[in-house]
Coordinates of C-alpha atoms in Angstrom, one line a residue:
Chain A
M23 CA 111.6 94.5 115.7
E24 CA 112.7 92.9 112.4
I25 CA 109.7 91.7 110.3
A26 CA 110.2 89.7 107.2
V27 CA 107.5 89.3 104.6
I28 CA 108.4 86.4 102.3
D29 CA 108.6 87.3 98.6
Y30 CA 108.1 84.3 96.4
K31 CA 106.0 85.9 93.6
G32 CA 103.0 84.6 95.4
G33 CA 100.6 87.4 94.8
N34 CA 99.4 90.4 96.7
V35 CA 102.3 91.1 99.1
Q36 CA 101.8 94.8 98.7
S37 CA 98.5 94.7 100.7
V38 CA 100.3 93.0 103.6
L39 CA 103.1 95.6 103.5
F40 CA 100.5 98.4 103.5
A41 CA 98.6 96.8 106.4
L42 CA 101.8 96.7 108.4
E43 CA 102.6 100.2 107.4
R44 CA 99.2 101.3 108.8
L45 CA 100.3 99.8 112.1
G46 CA 103.4 101.8 112.0
V47 CA 105.6 98.8 111.4
Q48 CA 108.4 98.7 108.8
A49 CA 108.7 95.3 107.2
T50 CA 111.3 93.8 104.8
L51 CA 110.1 92.1 101.7
T52 CA 112.6 89.3 101.1
S53 CA 113.4 85.9 99.8
D54 CA 116.8 85.8 101.4
P55 CA 117.0 82.8 103.8
E56 CA 119.4 84.7 106.1
V57 CA 117.2 87.7 106.4
I58 CA 114.2 85.5 107.1
Q59 CA 116.0 83.3 109.7
R60 CA 117.1 86.3 111.8
A61 CA 113.8 88.2 111.6
D62 CA 111.7 88.5 114.9
K63 CA 108.5 87.7 113.0
V64 CA 107.9 86.2 109.6
L65 CA 104.8 86.7 107.4
F66 CA 104.1 84.4 104.6
P67 CA 101.3 85.8 102.3
G68 CA 100.1 84.0 99.2
E69 CA 97.6 84.0 96.4
G70 CA 97.4 82.0 93.3
E71 CA 98.1 78.4 92.6
A72 CA 99.7 75.9 95.0
A73 CA 101.9 74.0 92.5
S74 CA 103.6 77.1 91.0
A75 CA 104.1 78.6 94.5
M76 CA 105.8 75.4 95.6
R77 CA 108.0 75.5 92.5
E78 CA 109.1 79.0 93.3
L79 CA 109.8 78.1 97.0
R80 CA 112.0 75.2 95.8
V81 CA 113.9 77.4 93.3
Q82 CA 114.7 79.8 96.2
G83 CA 115.5 77.0 98.6
L84 CA 112.8 78.2 101.0
D85 CA 111.0 74.9 101.1
Q86 CA 114.0 73.7 103.2
V87 CA 114.3 76.9 105.3
L88 CA 110.7 77.6 106.3
P89 CA 110.1 74.3 108.3
T90 CA 113.2 75.1 110.4
L91 CA 112.1 78.6 111.6
T92 CA 111.4 79.0 115.3
Q93 CA 110.1 82.6 115.5
P94 CA 106.4 83.5 115.3
F95 CA 105.3 82.8 111.8
L96 CA 102.0 83.8 110.1
G97 CA 100.8 82.2 106.9
I98 CA 98.0 84.0 105.0
C99 CA 95.6 82.4 102.5
L100 CA 97.7 80.3 100.1
G101 CA 100.5 80.8 102.7
M102 CA 98.4 78.8 105.1
Q103 CA 97.5 76.0 102.7
L104 CA 101.2 75.6 101.7
L105 CA 102.0 74.6 105.3
G106 CA 100.0 71.4 104.9
Q107 CA 101.0 68.0 103.5
H108 CA 99.3 67.8 100.1
S109 CA 96.9 69.8 98.0
E110 CA 94.5 68.6 95.4
E111 CA 95.2 71.7 93.4
G112 CA 96.8 71.4 90.0
G113 CA 96.4 67.6 89.8
G114 CA 98.1 67.1 93.2
T115 CA 100.9 69.0 94.8
D116 CA 103.2 68.1 97.8
L117 CA 103.3 71.0 100.3
L118 CA 105.8 72.1 103.0
G119 CA 104.5 69.4 105.4
I120 CA 104.7 71.6 108.6
L121 CA 101.1 70.8 109.6
P122 CA 99.3 67.5 109.1
F123 CA 96.3 68.6 107.0
N124 CA 95.6 67.9 103.3
V125 CA 94.1 70.7 101.2
I126 CA 90.9 69.8 99.3
R127 CA 88.6 71.7 96.9
F128 CA 85.1 72.9 97.9
P129 CA 82.5 70.7 96.3
A130 CA 80.5 72.6 93.7
A131 CA 76.9 73.2 94.7
P132 CA 74.3 75.6 93.3
E133 CA 73.9 77.6 96.6
Y134 CA 77.6 77.5 97.4
K135 CA 79.7 79.3 94.7
V136 CA 83.4 78.5 94.4
P137 CA 85.6 80.4 95.1
H138 CA 84.3 81.0 98.6
M139 CA 84.5 84.8 98.3
G140 CA 83.5 87.4 100.8
W141 CA 83.0 88.1 104.5
N142 CA 82.3 85.1 106.7
N143 CA 82.3 84.8 110.5
L144 CA 84.8 83.1 112.7
Q145 CA 83.9 80.5 115.4
A146 CA 85.6 78.4 118.0
L147 CA 88.5 80.9 118.4
R148 CA 91.6 79.7 120.3
T149 CA 95.1 81.1 121.0
P150 CA 96.3 84.7 121.7
L151 CA 96.1 85.4 117.9
F152 CA 92.4 86.1 118.4
A153 CA 92.7 88.1 121.7
G154 CA 90.0 90.7 121.9
L155 CA 87.9 89.2 119.1
R156 CA 84.4 88.0 119.5
E157 CA 82.9 84.8 118.2
E158 CA 81.1 85.6 114.9
D159 CA 83.4 88.5 114.0
Y160 CA 83.7 88.8 110.2
V161 CA 86.8 88.4 108.0
Y162 CA 87.3 88.4 104.3
F163 CA 87.9 85.1 102.4
V164 CA 88.8 84.3 98.8
H165 CA 89.7 80.6 98.2
S166 CA 88.6 77.5 96.3
Y167 CA 90.5 75.0 98.4
F168 CA 90.4 74.5 102.2
A169 CA 92.0 72.6 105.1
P170 CA 89.5 70.4 107.1
V171 CA 89.0 70.9 110.8
G172 CA 91.5 69.1 113.0
D173 CA 93.4 69.4 116.3
Y174 CA 95.5 72.1 114.7
T175 CA 92.4 74.3 114.0
I176 CA 92.3 77.5 116.0
A177 CA 89.3 79.1 114.3
Q178 CA 86.6 77.7 112.1
A179 CA 84.2 79.1 109.5
E180 CA 81.4 77.3 107.6
Y181 CA 80.8 77.0 103.9
P182 CA 78.5 75.1 104.3
A183 CA 80.5 72.6 106.4
P184 CA 83.0 73.8 109.0
F185 CA 86.6 74.2 107.7
S186 CA 89.8 75.6 109.2
A187 CA 89.8 79.4 109.1
A188 CA 93.1 79.4 111.1
V189 CA 95.6 76.8 112.2
Q190 CA 98.6 76.6 114.5
Y191 CA 101.5 74.2 115.3
Q192 CA 104.1 75.5 117.7
N193 CA 105.4 78.9 116.3
F194 CA 103.5 78.4 113.0
Y195 CA 100.2 80.3 112.9
A196 CA 98.2 80.7 109.7
V197 CA 94.9 82.1 108.6
Q198 CA 92.9 81.2 105.5
F199 CA 91.3 84.6 105.3
H200 CA 93.0 87.9 104.3
T201 CA 93.6 89.4 107.6
E202 CA 95.3 92.4 105.9
K203 CA 91.9 93.1 104.1
S204 CA 89.5 92.3 106.9
G205 CA 88.9 95.8 108.3
P206 CA 89.4 96.5 112.0
V207 CA 89.0 92.8 112.9
G208 CA 91.9 91.8 110.6
T209 CA 94.0 94.7 111.9
R210 CA 93.6 93.4 115.4
I211 CA 94.7 89.9 114.4
L212 CA 97.8 91.4 112.8
E213 CA 98.5 93.4 116.0
N214 CA 98.0 90.3 118.1
F215 CA 100.5 88.4 115.9
L216 CA 103.1 91.1 116.2
Q217 CA 102.8 90.8 120.0
L218 CA 103.3 87.0 120.1
Chain B
M26 CA 77.6 82.2 107.2
L27 CA 78.9 83.9 104.1
T28 CA 77.3 87.3 103.8
K29 CA 76.0 89.2 100.7
R30 CA 78.4 91.9 99.7
I31 CA 77.7 95.6 99.1
I32 CA 80.1 97.2 96.7
P33 CA 80.3 100.9 95.9
C34 CA 81.8 101.4 92.4
L35 CA 84.0 104.4 91.7
D36 CA 84.1 105.3 88.0
I37 CA 87.4 107.1 87.5
K38 CA 88.1 109.7 84.9
D39 CA 91.3 111.8 85.0
G40 CA 91.8 110.7 88.7
R41 CA 88.3 111.8 89.8
T42 CA 85.1 109.9 90.5
V43 CA 82.3 110.2 88.0
K44 CA 79.1 108.4 87.3
G45 CA 77.2 108.5 84.0
V46 CA 73.6 107.9 83.4
Q47 CA 73.4 105.0 80.9
F48 CA 77.1 105.7 80.2
E49 CA 76.5 109.3 79.0
G50 CA 76.5 112.7 80.7
L51 CA 79.3 112.2 83.2
R52 CA 79.1 114.1 86.5
D53 CA 82.0 114.7 88.9
A54 CA 81.4 113.2 92.4
G55 CA 84.6 113.4 94.3
D56 CA 88.1 112.4 95.2
P57 CA 88.5 108.6 94.9
V58 CA 90.9 108.1 97.8
A59 CA 88.6 110.1 100.2
L60 CA 85.6 108.2 98.9
A61 CA 87.3 104.9 99.3
A62 CA 88.3 105.6 102.9
R63 CA 84.8 106.8 103.7
Y64 CA 83.1 103.7 102.3
A65 CA 85.5 101.4 104.2
R66 CA 84.6 103.2 107.4
E67 CA 80.9 103.0 106.7
G68 CA 81.0 99.2 106.2
A69 CA 81.4 98.7 102.4
D70 CA 82.4 95.1 101.9
E71 CA 84.6 95.8 98.9
L72 CA 85.2 98.5 96.3
V73 CA 85.4 98.5 92.6
F74 CA 87.4 101.2 90.6
L75 CA 86.6 101.4 86.9
D76 CA 88.9 103.6 85.0
I77 CA 86.7 104.7 82.1
T78 CA 89.4 106.7 80.3
A79 CA 92.1 104.1 80.6
T80 CA 94.5 104.6 77.7
N81 CA 98.2 104.0 77.6
Q82 CA 99.0 107.5 78.7
K83 CA 96.6 107.3 81.6
R84 CA 97.9 104.0 82.9
A85 CA 100.6 105.6 85.1
T86 CA 98.0 107.8 86.8
L87 CA 95.8 104.8 87.5
V88 CA 98.7 102.9 89.0
A89 CA 99.5 105.8 91.3
L90 CA 95.8 106.0 92.3
V91 CA 95.6 102.3 93.0
R92 CA 98.7 102.6 95.2
D93 CA 97.2 105.5 97.1
V94 CA 93.9 103.7 97.6
A95 CA 95.6 100.4 98.7
R96 CA 97.7 102.3 101.3
E97 CA 94.5 103.7 102.9
L98 CA 92.1 100.8 102.4
D99 CA 91.7 97.7 104.7
I100 CA 89.0 96.1 102.6
P101 CA 89.4 94.4 99.2
F102 CA 89.2 96.3 96.0
T103 CA 89.0 95.5 92.3
V104 CA 90.4 97.6 89.5
G105 CA 89.1 97.6 85.9
G106 CA 89.1 99.6 82.7
G107 CA 91.3 99.2 79.7
I108 CA 93.1 96.2 81.0
G109 CA 94.4 94.1 78.1
T110 CA 97.5 92.3 78.9
V111 CA 99.2 90.1 81.6
A112 CA 101.6 93.0 82.2
D113 CA 98.7 95.4 82.9
V114 CA 97.3 93.0 85.5
E115 CA 100.7 92.4 87.1
V116 CA 101.4 96.1 87.7
L117 CA 98.0 96.7 89.3
L118 CA 98.3 93.7 91.6
L119 CA 101.9 94.7 92.5
N120 CA 100.6 98.1 93.5
G121 CA 97.9 96.7 95.8
A122 CA 94.8 95.9 93.8
D123 CA 93.2 92.6 95.1
K124 CA 91.4 91.8 91.9
V125 CA 91.3 93.1 88.3
S126 CA 88.3 93.2 86.1
I127 CA 88.6 92.7 82.4
N128 CA 85.9 93.3 79.8
S129 CA 86.6 94.3 76.1
A130 CA 90.0 92.5 76.0
A131 CA 88.4 89.3 77.1
L132 CA 85.7 89.6 74.4
A133 CA 88.4 90.3 71.8
R134 CA 90.5 87.4 72.9
P135 CA 88.8 85.0 75.3
A136 CA 92.0 83.0 75.9
L137 CA 93.3 86.1 77.9
I138 CA 91.0 84.8 80.7
D139 CA 92.8 81.4 80.7
E140 CA 96.2 83.1 80.7
L141 CA 95.4 85.5 83.6
A142 CA 93.8 82.8 85.7
A143 CA 96.8 80.5 85.2
R144 CA 99.3 83.2 86.0
F145 CA 97.5 85.0 88.9
G146 CA 94.8 82.6 90.1
S147 CA 91.1 82.8 89.4
Q148 CA 90.5 84.5 92.7
C149 CA 91.8 87.8 91.4
I150 CA 90.3 87.7 87.8
V151 CA 86.9 89.3 87.4
V152 CA 85.2 89.3 84.1
A153 CA 82.9 92.3 83.7
A154 CA 80.1 91.8 81.2
D155 CA 77.9 94.6 80.0
A156 CA 74.5 93.3 78.8
R157 CA 71.6 95.1 77.1
Y158 CA 68.1 93.7 76.4
H159 CA 67.0 93.4 72.8
A160 CA 63.6 92.2 72.0
P161 CA 63.1 89.5 70.7
D162 CA 66.7 88.2 70.9
G163 CA 67.2 88.7 74.6
W164 CA 70.2 89.9 76.6
Q165 CA 73.3 90.6 74.5
I166 CA 76.9 91.5 75.5
Y167 CA 78.3 94.9 74.6
T168 CA 81.9 95.8 74.3
R169 CA 84.2 98.8 74.3
A170 CA 82.5 100.7 77.1
G171 CA 79.0 99.7 75.9
T172 CA 79.4 101.1 72.4
H173 CA 79.3 97.9 70.3
N174 CA 77.0 95.0 70.4
T175 CA 78.9 91.7 70.1
G176 CA 75.7 89.7 69.4
L177 CA 76.8 87.2 72.1
D178 CA 74.2 85.8 74.4
A179 CA 74.8 87.1 77.9
V180 CA 74.4 83.8 79.7
Q181 CA 76.5 82.0 77.2
W182 CA 79.4 84.5 77.5
C183 CA 79.3 84.5 81.3
R184 CA 79.4 80.7 81.4
E185 CA 82.3 80.7 79.0
A186 CA 84.2 83.3 81.1
A187 CA 83.7 81.3 84.2
E188 CA 84.8 78.0 82.5
R189 CA 87.9 79.8 81.2
G190 CA 88.9 80.7 84.8
A191 CA 87.1 83.9 85.8
G192 CA 86.7 83.9 89.6
E193 CA 83.8 86.2 89.6
I194 CA 81.4 87.8 87.1
L195 CA 80.5 91.5 87.3
L196 CA 77.3 91.7 85.4
T197 CA 76.1 95.2 84.4
S198 CA 72.7 95.7 82.9
M199 CA 73.1 98.6 80.5
S200 CA 69.3 98.6 80.1
N201 CA 68.9 99.4 83.9
D202 CA 72.1 101.4 84.5
G203 CA 71.4 104.9 85.8
T204 CA 67.6 104.4 85.8
K205 CA 67.2 103.7 89.5
D206 CA 64.4 101.3 88.7
G207 CA 66.1 98.3 90.2
F208 CA 68.6 95.6 89.1
A209 CA 67.8 93.4 86.1
L210 CA 66.5 90.4 88.1
D211 CA 65.9 88.1 85.1
I212 CA 69.4 88.2 83.6
T213 CA 71.1 88.3 86.9
G214 CA 69.2 85.3 88.1
A215 CA 69.9 83.5 84.8
V216 CA 73.6 84.1 85.0
S217 CA 73.8 83.3 88.6
R218 CA 72.2 79.9 87.9
A219 CA 74.4 79.3 84.9
V220 CA 77.8 79.8 86.5
S221 CA 79.5 78.3 89.6
V222 CA 81.4 81.4 90.5
P223 CA 80.1 84.5 92.4
V224 CA 78.0 87.0 90.5
V225 CA 78.0 90.8 91.3
A226 CA 74.9 92.5 90.1
S227 CA 75.3 96.0 88.8
G228 CA 73.1 98.7 87.1
G229 CA 69.8 100.1 88.2
A230 CA 70.0 100.2 92.0
G231 CA 67.7 103.0 93.3
S232 CA 66.2 101.8 96.6
L233 CA 66.9 99.6 99.6
Q234 CA 64.3 97.2 98.3
D235 CA 66.2 96.8 95.0
F236 CA 69.0 95.2 96.9
T237 CA 66.7 92.8 98.8
N238 CA 65.2 91.8 95.4
V239 CA 68.5 91.1 93.7
F240 CA 69.7 88.9 96.6
Q241 CA 66.4 87.1 97.2
Q242 CA 65.0 86.8 93.7
A243 CA 68.1 86.8 91.5
H244 CA 70.5 85.1 94.0
A245 CA 73.3 87.6 93.3
D246 CA 76.3 87.3 95.6
A247 CA 77.0 91.0 95.7
G248 CA 75.2 94.2 94.7
L249 CA 77.2 97.1 93.2
A250 CA 76.1 100.7 92.8
A251 CA 77.7 104.1 92.3
S252 CA 75.6 107.3 92.3
I253 CA 73.2 106.4 95.0
F254 CA 76.1 106.0 97.4
H255 CA 78.2 108.9 96.1
F256 CA 75.4 111.4 96.4
G257 CA 74.3 110.1 99.8
E258 CA 70.9 108.9 98.7
I259 CA 71.4 105.5 100.4
G260 CA 73.9 105.0 103.3
I261 CA 75.8 101.7 103.4
R262 CA 74.8 101.1 107.0
E263 CA 71.2 101.9 106.4
L264 CA 71.2 99.5 103.5
K265 CA 72.7 96.7 105.5
E266 CA 70.3 97.1 108.3
H267 CA 67.5 96.9 105.9
L268 CA 68.9 93.8 104.4
R269 CA 69.3 92.2 107.8
Q270 CA 65.7 92.9 108.6
D271 CA 64.8 91.2 105.4
G272 CA 66.7 88.1 106.6
I273 CA 69.6 88.5 104.2
P274 CA 73.0 87.8 105.8
V275 CA 75.2 90.9 105.9
R276 CA 78.3 92.0 107.8
L277 CA 77.3 94.8 110.2

């Protein structure tokens, strides 16, 4: 099985590579459209700021390639947000437009620090991505922006209102949390993705 | 519901884990990679590695250690100690660190916080602040491994750090560190109220109840400790069960 991890200077790709390595899977870190197009599975990790990530994707021509992919695709953290239409981050940024959500910032509140950082539980789980998981299982989040709940939502978390912890459209799956850093629960989600 | 985090801290010197009492009298407590893996299995929510001998020559050793830890670890970890430049941060993140913590370099040149946040995102930039209580002036920030008083007010500095783009504050009370008399509830609470980013409380943990207090009374988002975990005085699971009984949300 050929697994491509997209390299667009988007942050902590090494953690994703190590997580795959722990599963005995060899992945290729690449920004080459041809390698990405012919891979059996594509992972799209990401951290940092939406506008600079989109700039880098455009420089590499990946903004045109990614929406055309047909194999199972997993966005992680910023890699999930970038699949939406538009983000408030950085004064407003157009995203890849694969899913219909807009990305907005958590409102500041004394009891709810931003970034939303730490372990939170998953609810309303749908799709085989979460096979074998229980409602209320914990995963690790670090983010200041979020996608609201919609038809595309396949898992929710609350901070304090419900938001999309995971989304899906056709072959495009994505998780807001760091599945590569979420202990045995996160490992199971990665395993499930590799079996899609 | 977002849970409160329990974070073992591994102070690293020459590739080994040590923990000082009030930053003096270092003792050896084990192999960092083995400790990291053990803590992850026992339910630690995150780990912090502080390289207390970070010099230019030691940097390569630290990077190799970070890589070894990242390979083993399926929970997030932060690396700190002697980080002074964008290039320092980049090499640690590229080798698998999830967050970096900066301390003296941020005090020497606060704009470094802005630069790191802009380059890597606030979510991976932790500002570590070492505070000591001085009557009658209050809590003041120390720099260079706790050896120099900057004269800065602790709350004011933490607020500035957060405004400049720190995604988290790691607040160590030097007055409490190593005493096992409990966290510094007053300054932790004051900083937690003053900033809109998460606050990790550090220094002074000695009992299960100390963690309950820092979450309930000081509203810390995470509690960090070293020796009580390294020497097996408190187990992570035992601690989390205690917190749950006290009505504090934890991941069990």
